[in-house]
Amino acid sequence: MLDFDPLYSTPQVAAIEQFIDQHYSLAGPVSCRMLQRGLNDVYVALGSNGERYVFRLSHRRARGPADVKTETAFLTHLSQSGVPVAAPIPTREGSLVIQGQAPEGARQAVLFRAIDGRKPDATDAGDARANGKTLALMHNAAETFQPDGALYRLDLEHLLHRPLARICDSGVVEDADVRSDLEGIAARTAKAIEAFANLSWTYCHGDCHGFNARINDAGEAVFFDFDDGGPGYLAYDLSVFLWAQTSFGRRSTAMWDAFVDGYRAVRPITPDDFEAAHRFVILRHIWLMGEYASRAQEWGSETVGWIAREANFLRQWETERCVERLF
């Protein structure tokens, strides 16, 4: 009986190694090291034959349980359609998703083959174009994918309204005027997006900011980290790359232009989707703020204190960028 029930536990590496050896047909014994702890726990796993893998252990999130069933089904569809992605590896029983018990409850796990290639260069237009091309290929393949009971819909409720509620409920933003500003920006943004009559709907990657990829020897961007994906607005999927170029003090749009060029080389972008992408930058930022705010009890209010300062960026973006013209 524990005196303090955990929100989030960190498994010992030896336990991860044993779990992989038990459930996957790899050349063992497998050795692991933790790559990242946070929104998920991610491990690099090395088989005795030198093969490299990535093992991802999902954990609790305010937006609901990890939708790894739909995610892995989509990745399999993309891989079979020739889209460069990190496909999941089945267990001995043939499942792409497996569940293990931790002190805080059940956690879902997926094993991926590690991607060969280098990290994208933030200042390389060729890498930006490669990201745009792979996203377009992904959206093409998504037209023949039928999600079966997807847990998330990347709509206004998921991307804006619930995250805003998490921000306000977390206590991180103590200034009532700032909270009021955020609510006003959110309301105006939702109204502007709803005014678009013909926004495209697709299955989204959800986190295509330019670094959830490796650039292979052929110059392709091989995508991974579909954890935030789901059926949603195509304009949102585009906007994440633009947001990554312009948020947190960044002011560059040259890579955005290259990204759009790469996308359009494969697939057109409608005028409404392109214009709406600039509005969706605000949703992306509020969504991220909500993700972090929902973990204030886990990571501490100091760690997520930056959220209270982000109304400035949102106000400036709305004033300078969200006008009735194309970028």
GROMACS .gro file of C-alpha atoms in nm:
model
  327
    1MET     CA    1   0.000   0.000   0.000
    2LEU     CA    2   0.154   0.329  -0.112
    3ASP     CA    3   0.121   0.646   0.093
    4PHE     CA    4   0.157   0.856  -0.221
    5ASP     CA    5  -0.015   0.737  -0.535
    6PRO     CA    6   0.194   0.832  -0.840
    7LEU     CA    7   0.080   1.044  -1.132
    8TYR     CA    8   0.367   0.922  -1.344
    9SER     CA    9   0.638   0.666  -1.275
   10THR     CA   10   0.965   0.605  -1.462
   11PRO     CA   11   1.039   0.236  -1.520
   12GLN     CA   12   1.385   0.097  -1.468
   13VAL     CA   13   1.568   0.036  -1.794
   14ALA     CA   14   1.615  -0.330  -1.703
   15ALA     CA   15   1.236  -0.367  -1.681
   16ILE     CA   16   1.197  -0.216  -2.030
   17GLU     CA   17   1.458  -0.455  -2.169
   18GLN     CA   18   1.283  -0.752  -2.011
   19PHE     CA   19   0.945  -0.637  -2.142
   20ILE     CA   20   1.075  -0.608  -2.498
   21ASP     CA   21   1.249  -0.946  -2.484
   22GLN     CA   22   0.930  -1.103  -2.353
   23HIS     CA   23   0.691  -0.964  -2.613
   24TYR     CA   24   0.891  -0.913  -2.934
   25SER     CA   25   1.080  -1.152  -3.160
   26LEU     CA   26   1.404  -0.958  -3.169
   27ALA     CA   27   1.761  -1.080  -3.154
   28GLY     CA   28   1.812  -1.072  -2.779
   29PRO     CA   29   1.894  -0.990  -2.520
   30VAL     CA   30   1.799  -0.632  -2.600
   31SER     CA   31   1.984  -0.340  -2.442
   32CYS     CA   32   1.811  -0.004  -2.392
   33ARG     CA   33   1.878   0.354  -2.294
   34MET     CA   34   1.624   0.626  -2.228
   35LEU     CA   35   1.610   0.885  -2.504
   36GLN     CA   36   1.337   1.113  -2.372
   37ARG     CA   37   1.117   1.146  -2.066
   38GLY     CA   38   0.813   1.369  -2.072
   39LEU     CA   39   0.501   1.361  -2.286
   40ASN     CA   40   0.596   0.997  -2.345
   41ASP     CA   41   0.891   0.783  -2.237
   42VAL     CA   42   1.104   0.695  -2.538
   43TYR     CA   43   1.388   0.442  -2.541
   44VAL     CA   44   1.647   0.339  -2.795
   45ALA     CA   45   1.666  -0.041  -2.804
   46LEU     CA   46   1.954  -0.235  -2.955
   47GLY     CA   47   1.926  -0.601  -3.054
   48SER     CA   48   2.221  -0.835  -3.012
   49ASN     CA   49   2.259  -0.835  -3.392
   50GLY     CA   50   2.306  -0.457  -3.398
   51GLU     CA   51   1.952  -0.372  -3.518
   52ARG     CA   52   1.821  -0.047  -3.367
   53TYR     CA   53   1.464   0.017  -3.254
   54VAL     CA   54   1.264   0.284  -3.073
   55PHE     CA   55   1.032   0.181  -2.790
   56ARG     CA   56   0.766   0.434  -2.688
   57LEU     CA   57   0.574   0.407  -2.364
   58SER     CA   58   0.268   0.633  -2.353
   59HIS     CA   59   0.149   0.788  -2.034
   60ARG     CA   60  -0.150   0.972  -1.888
   61ARG     CA   61  -0.273   1.278  -2.074
   62ALA     CA   62  -0.556   1.521  -2.008
   63ARG     CA   63  -0.690   1.483  -2.361
   64GLY     CA   64  -0.760   1.115  -2.300
   65PRO     CA   65  -0.586   0.780  -2.345
   66ALA     CA   66  -0.326   0.742  -2.616
   67ASP     CA   67  -0.497   0.647  -2.942
   68VAL     CA   68  -0.226   0.403  -3.038
   69LYS     CA   69  -0.467   0.162  -3.208
   70THR     CA   70  -0.566   0.418  -3.474
   71GLU     CA   71  -0.216   0.562  -3.488
   72THR     CA   72  -0.050   0.228  -3.565
   73ALA     CA   73  -0.321   0.136  -3.815
   74PHE     CA   74  -0.257   0.463  -3.997
   75LEU     CA   75   0.120   0.411  -3.992
   76THR     CA   76   0.077   0.065  -4.141
   77HIS     CA   77  -0.148   0.208  -4.412
   78LEU     CA   78   0.108   0.479  -4.491
   79SER     CA   79   0.395   0.233  -4.507
   80GLN     CA   80   0.199   0.007  -4.741
   81SER     CA   81   0.117   0.315  -4.955
   82GLY     CA   82   0.486   0.399  -4.998
   83VAL     CA   83   0.493   0.700  -4.766
   84PRO     CA   84   0.825   0.723  -4.578
   85VAL     CA   85   0.736   0.668  -4.212
   86ALA     CA   86   0.858   0.474  -3.912
   87ALA     CA   87   0.623   0.175  -3.917
   88PRO     CA   88   0.540  -0.017  -3.598
   89ILE     CA   89   0.671  -0.369  -3.533
   90PRO     CA   90   0.424  -0.639  -3.426
   91THR     CA   91   0.458  -0.838  -3.106
   92ARG     CA   92   0.502  -1.216  -3.103
   93GLU     CA   93   0.120  -1.238  -3.106
   94GLY     CA   94   0.091  -1.001  -3.402
   95SER     CA   95  -0.038  -0.694  -3.218
   96LEU     CA   96   0.099  -0.349  -3.298
   97VAL     CA   97   0.007  -0.218  -2.953
   98ILE     CA   98   0.083  -0.376  -2.618
   99GLN     CA   99  -0.013  -0.277  -2.267
  100GLY     CA  100   0.189  -0.302  -1.948
  101GLN     CA  101   0.111  -0.222  -1.587
  102ALA     CA  102   0.282   0.064  -1.402
  103PRO     CA  103   0.217   0.192  -1.047
  104GLU     CA  104  -0.017   0.460  -1.186
  105GLY     CA  105  -0.205   0.213  -1.404
  106ALA     CA  106  -0.191   0.065  -1.754
  107ARG     CA  107   0.041   0.218  -2.012
  108GLN     CA  108   0.043   0.146  -2.385
  109ALA     CA  109   0.364   0.068  -2.573
  110VAL     CA  110   0.471   0.050  -2.937
  111LEU     CA  111   0.800  -0.065  -3.088
  112PHE     CA  112   0.931   0.100  -3.406
  113ARG     CA  113   1.230   0.026  -3.622
  114ALA     CA  114   1.476   0.313  -3.586
  115ILE     CA  115   1.500   0.546  -3.886
  116ASP     CA  116   1.830   0.587  -4.064
  117GLY     CA  117   1.927   0.940  -4.158
  118ARG     CA  118   2.015   1.274  -4.006
  119LYS     CA  119   1.817   1.528  -3.811
  120PRO     CA  120   1.664   1.806  -4.024
  121ASP     CA  121   1.849   2.137  -4.039
  122ALA     CA  122   1.627   2.425  -3.931
  123THR     CA  123   1.791   2.656  -4.187
  124ASP     CA  124   1.797   2.414  -4.483
  125ALA     CA  125   1.527   2.489  -4.742
  126GLY     CA  126   1.575   2.143  -4.892
  127ASP     CA  127   1.485   1.982  -4.560
  128ALA     CA  128   1.178   2.206  -4.530
  129ARG     CA  129   1.069   2.108  -4.881
  130ALA     CA  130   1.121   1.741  -4.795
  131ASN     CA  131   0.890   1.780  -4.493
  132GLY     CA  132   0.627   1.946  -4.711
  133LYS     CA  133   0.649   1.671  -4.970
  134THR     CA  134   0.611   1.389  -4.719
  135LEU     CA  135   0.314   1.562  -4.555
  136ALA     CA  136   0.148   1.591  -4.896
  137LEU     CA  137   0.216   1.224  -4.970
  138MET     CA  138   0.067   1.141  -4.632
  139HIS     CA  139  -0.247   1.343  -4.704
  140ASN     CA  140  -0.281   1.171  -5.042
  141ALA     CA  141  -0.262   0.830  -4.874
  142ALA     CA  142  -0.505   0.943  -4.604
  143GLU     CA  143  -0.778   0.966  -4.866
  144THR     CA  144  -0.798   0.585  -4.869
  145PHE     CA  145  -0.767   0.537  -4.491
  146GLN     CA  146  -1.079   0.476  -4.288
  147PRO     CA  147  -1.016   0.532  -3.914
  148ASP     CA  148  -1.196   0.276  -3.701
  149GLY     CA  149  -1.312   0.445  -3.383
  150ALA     CA  150  -1.043   0.715  -3.361
  151LEU     CA  151  -1.036   0.864  -3.012
  152TYR     CA  152  -0.940   1.216  -3.119
  153ARG     CA  153  -1.088   1.456  -3.370
  154LEU     CA  154  -0.860   1.752  -3.429
  155ASP     CA  155  -1.147   1.999  -3.431
  156LEU     CA  156  -1.208   2.325  -3.246
  157GLU     CA  157  -1.311   2.144  -2.931
  158HIS     CA  158  -0.989   1.939  -2.921
  159LEU     CA  159  -0.750   2.211  -3.038
  160LEU     CA  160  -0.898   2.521  -2.876
  161HIS     CA  161  -1.185   2.497  -2.631
  162ARG     CA  162  -1.064   2.214  -2.407
  163PRO     CA  163  -0.701   2.335  -2.400
  164LEU     CA  164  -0.819   2.686  -2.305
  165ALA     CA  165  -1.024   2.537  -2.021
  166ARG     CA  166  -0.714   2.347  -1.900
  167ILE     CA  167  -0.512   2.668  -1.901
  168CYS     CA  168  -0.775   2.855  -1.701
  169ASP     CA  169  -0.836   2.566  -1.458
  170SER     CA  170  -0.467   2.500  -1.392
  171GLY     CA  171  -0.407   2.825  -1.203
  172VAL     CA  172  -0.092   2.890  -1.405
  173VAL     CA  173  -0.235   3.216  -1.547
  174GLU     CA  174  -0.314   3.413  -1.231
  175ASP     CA  175  -0.387   3.749  -1.398
  176ALA     CA  176  -0.761   3.773  -1.473
  177ASP     CA  177  -0.696   4.025  -1.752
  178VAL     CA  178  -0.460   3.781  -1.927
  179ARG     CA  179  -0.718   3.503  -1.898
  180SER     CA  180  -0.976   3.737  -2.045
  181ASP     CA  181  -0.740   3.820  -2.331
  182LEU     CA  182  -0.689   3.451  -2.404
  183GLU     CA  183  -1.062   3.388  -2.403
  184GLY     CA  184  -1.118   3.681  -2.640
  185ILE     CA  185  -0.848   3.565  -2.881
  186ALA     CA  186  -0.987   3.212  -2.875
  187ALA     CA  187  -1.343   3.330  -2.942
  188ARG     CA  188  -1.239   3.551  -3.234
  189THR     CA  189  -1.022   3.277  -3.382
  190ALA     CA  190  -1.298   3.017  -3.359
  191LYS     CA  191  -1.542   3.257  -3.527
  192ALA     CA  192  -1.292   3.327  -3.808
  193ILE     CA  193  -1.228   2.957  -3.869
  194GLU     CA  194  -1.598   2.874  -3.867
  195ALA     CA  195  -1.648   3.142  -4.132
  196PHE     CA  196  -1.448   2.936  -4.382
  197ALA     CA  197  -1.701   2.733  -4.576
  198ASN     CA  198  -1.480   2.473  -4.743
  199LEU     CA  199  -1.193   2.371  -4.520
  200SER     CA  200  -1.050   2.029  -4.606
  201TRP     CA  201  -1.064   1.738  -4.364
  202THR     CA  202  -0.801   1.463  -4.355
  203TYR     CA  203  -0.612   1.234  -4.121
  204CYS     CA  204  -0.350   1.462  -3.963
  205HIS     CA  205   0.002   1.395  -3.843
  206GLY     CA  206  -0.072   1.657  -3.579
  207ASP     CA  207   0.288   1.753  -3.502
  208CYS     CA  208   0.466   1.824  -3.831
  209HIS     CA  209   0.690   2.103  -3.703
  210GLY     CA  210   0.989   1.993  -3.908
  211PHE     CA  211   1.181   1.782  -3.657
  212ASN     CA  212   0.959   1.474  -3.624
  213ALA     CA  213   1.148   1.336  -3.922
  214ARG     CA  214   1.486   1.212  -4.034
  215ILE     CA  215   1.634   1.302  -4.373
  216ASN     CA  216   1.746   0.983  -4.545
  217ASP     CA  217   2.014   0.937  -4.812
  218ALA     CA  218   1.754   1.000  -5.083
  219GLY     CA  219   1.670   1.338  -4.931
  220GLU     CA  220   1.327   1.223  -4.814
  221ALA     CA  221   1.179   1.327  -4.481
  222VAL     CA  222   1.086   1.005  -4.301
  223PHE     CA  223   0.813   1.089  -4.048
  224PHE     CA  224   0.768   0.959  -3.695
  225ASP     CA  225   0.582   1.066  -3.378
  226PHE     CA  226   0.218   1.045  -3.489
  227ASP     CA  227   0.110   1.052  -3.124
  228ASP     CA  228  -0.090   1.375  -3.167
  229GLY     CA  229  -0.257   1.271  -3.493
  230GLY     CA  230  -0.616   1.200  -3.583
  231PRO     CA  231  -0.894   1.306  -3.818
  232GLY     CA  232  -0.886   1.683  -3.843
  233TYR     CA  233  -0.841   2.003  -4.038
  234LEU     CA  234  -0.581   1.985  -4.314
  235ALA     CA  235  -0.511   2.355  -4.251
  236TYR     CA  236  -0.409   2.269  -3.896
  237ASP     CA  237  -0.161   2.007  -4.019
  238LEU     CA  238  -0.005   2.273  -4.242
  239SER     CA  239  -0.007   2.537  -3.969
  240VAL     CA  240   0.216   2.344  -3.730
  241PHE     CA  241   0.518   2.400  -3.955
  242LEU     CA  242   0.441   2.773  -3.984
  243TRP     CA  243   0.395   2.795  -3.607
  244ALA     CA  244   0.737   2.635  -3.554
  245GLN     CA  245   0.897   2.909  -3.766
  246THR     CA  246   0.728   3.200  -3.591
  247SER     CA  247   0.662   3.111  -3.224
  248PHE     CA  248   0.881   3.159  -2.915
  249GLY     CA  249   1.064   3.458  -3.058
  250ARG     CA  250   1.130   3.313  -3.403
  251ARG     CA  251   1.047   3.538  -3.695
  252SER     CA  252   1.149   3.344  -4.007
  253THR     CA  253   0.906   3.247  -4.283
  254ALA     CA  254   1.162   3.144  -4.549
  255MET     CA  255   1.143   2.779  -4.444
  256TRP     CA  256   0.762   2.799  -4.448
  257ASP     CA  257   0.777   2.909  -4.810
  258ALA     CA  258   1.002   2.612  -4.893
  259PHE     CA  259   0.774   2.376  -4.700
  260VAL     CA  260   0.471   2.497  -4.897
  261ASP     CA  261   0.664   2.462  -5.224
  262GLY     CA  262   0.743   2.099  -5.136
  263TYR     CA  263   0.383   2.028  -5.046
  264ARG     CA  264   0.248   2.190  -5.364
  265ALA     CA  265   0.491   1.989  -5.577
  266VAL     CA  266   0.285   1.683  -5.478
  267ARG     CA  267  -0.059   1.816  -5.398
  268PRO     CA  268  -0.242   2.151  -5.432
  269ILE     CA  269  -0.352   2.362  -5.136
  270THR     CA  270  -0.689   2.532  -5.166
  271PRO     CA  271  -0.697   2.909  -5.101
  272ASP     CA  272  -0.919   2.858  -4.795
  273ASP     CA  273  -0.688   2.595  -4.643
  274PHE     CA  274  -0.383   2.814  -4.703
  275GLU     CA  275  -0.540   3.124  -4.553
  276ALA     CA  276  -0.690   2.932  -4.260
  277ALA     CA  277  -0.348   2.786  -4.176
  278HIS     CA  278  -0.249   3.130  -4.045
  279ARG     CA  279  -0.547   3.132  -3.809
  280PHE     CA  280  -0.464   2.780  -3.697
  281VAL     CA  281  -0.124   2.898  -3.569
  282ILE     CA  282  -0.318   3.044  -3.275
  283LEU     CA  283  -0.492   2.710  -3.215
  284ARG     CA  284  -0.162   2.527  -3.225
  285HIS     CA  285  -0.014   2.757  -2.963
  286ILE     CA  286  -0.317   2.737  -2.733
  287TRP     CA  287  -0.324   2.357  -2.777
  288LEU     CA  288   0.040   2.334  -2.666
  289MET     CA  289  -0.023   2.569  -2.374
  290GLY     CA  290  -0.312   2.346  -2.269
  291GLU     CA  291  -0.098   2.032  -2.293
  292TYR     CA  292   0.160   2.181  -2.059
  293ALA     CA  293  -0.096   2.339  -1.826
  294SER     CA  294  -0.260   1.999  -1.781
  295ARG     CA  295   0.071   1.872  -1.639
  296ALA     CA  296   0.121   2.149  -1.383
  297GLN     CA  297   0.059   1.905  -1.096
  298GLU     CA  298   0.311   1.665  -1.245
  299TRP     CA  299   0.592   1.895  -1.359
  300GLY     CA  300   0.535   2.190  -1.125
  301SER     CA  301   0.400   2.538  -1.185
  302GLU     CA  302   0.749   2.683  -1.237
  303THR     CA  303   0.811   2.449  -1.530
  304VAL     CA  304   0.494   2.560  -1.707
  305GLY     CA  305   0.507   2.923  -1.597
  306TRP     CA  306   0.590   3.037  -1.951
  307ILE     CA  307   0.223   2.987  -2.040
  308ALA     CA  308   0.122   3.307  -1.860
  309ARG     CA  309   0.340   3.514  -2.097
  310GLU     CA  310   0.212   3.371  -2.426
  311ALA     CA  311  -0.088   3.599  -2.467
  312ASN     CA  312   0.160   3.856  -2.604
  313PHE     CA  313   0.256   3.628  -2.894
  314LEU     CA  314  -0.107   3.544  -2.968
  315ARG     CA  315  -0.214   3.910  -2.966
  316GLN     CA  316   0.071   4.007  -3.196
  317TRP     CA  317   0.004   3.720  -3.437
  318GLU     CA  318  -0.365   3.801  -3.451
  319THR     CA  319  -0.294   4.170  -3.517
  320GLU     CA  320  -0.016   4.131  -3.770
  321ARG     CA  321  -0.096   3.807  -3.953
  322CYS     CA  322  -0.464   3.731  -3.934
  323VAL     CA  323  -0.587   3.966  -4.201
  324GLU     CA  324  -0.812   3.891  -4.493
  325ARG     CA  325  -0.538   3.818  -4.743
  326LEU     CA  326  -0.298   3.541  -4.826
  327PHE     CA  327   0.040   3.534  -4.660
   0.00000   0.00000   0.00000
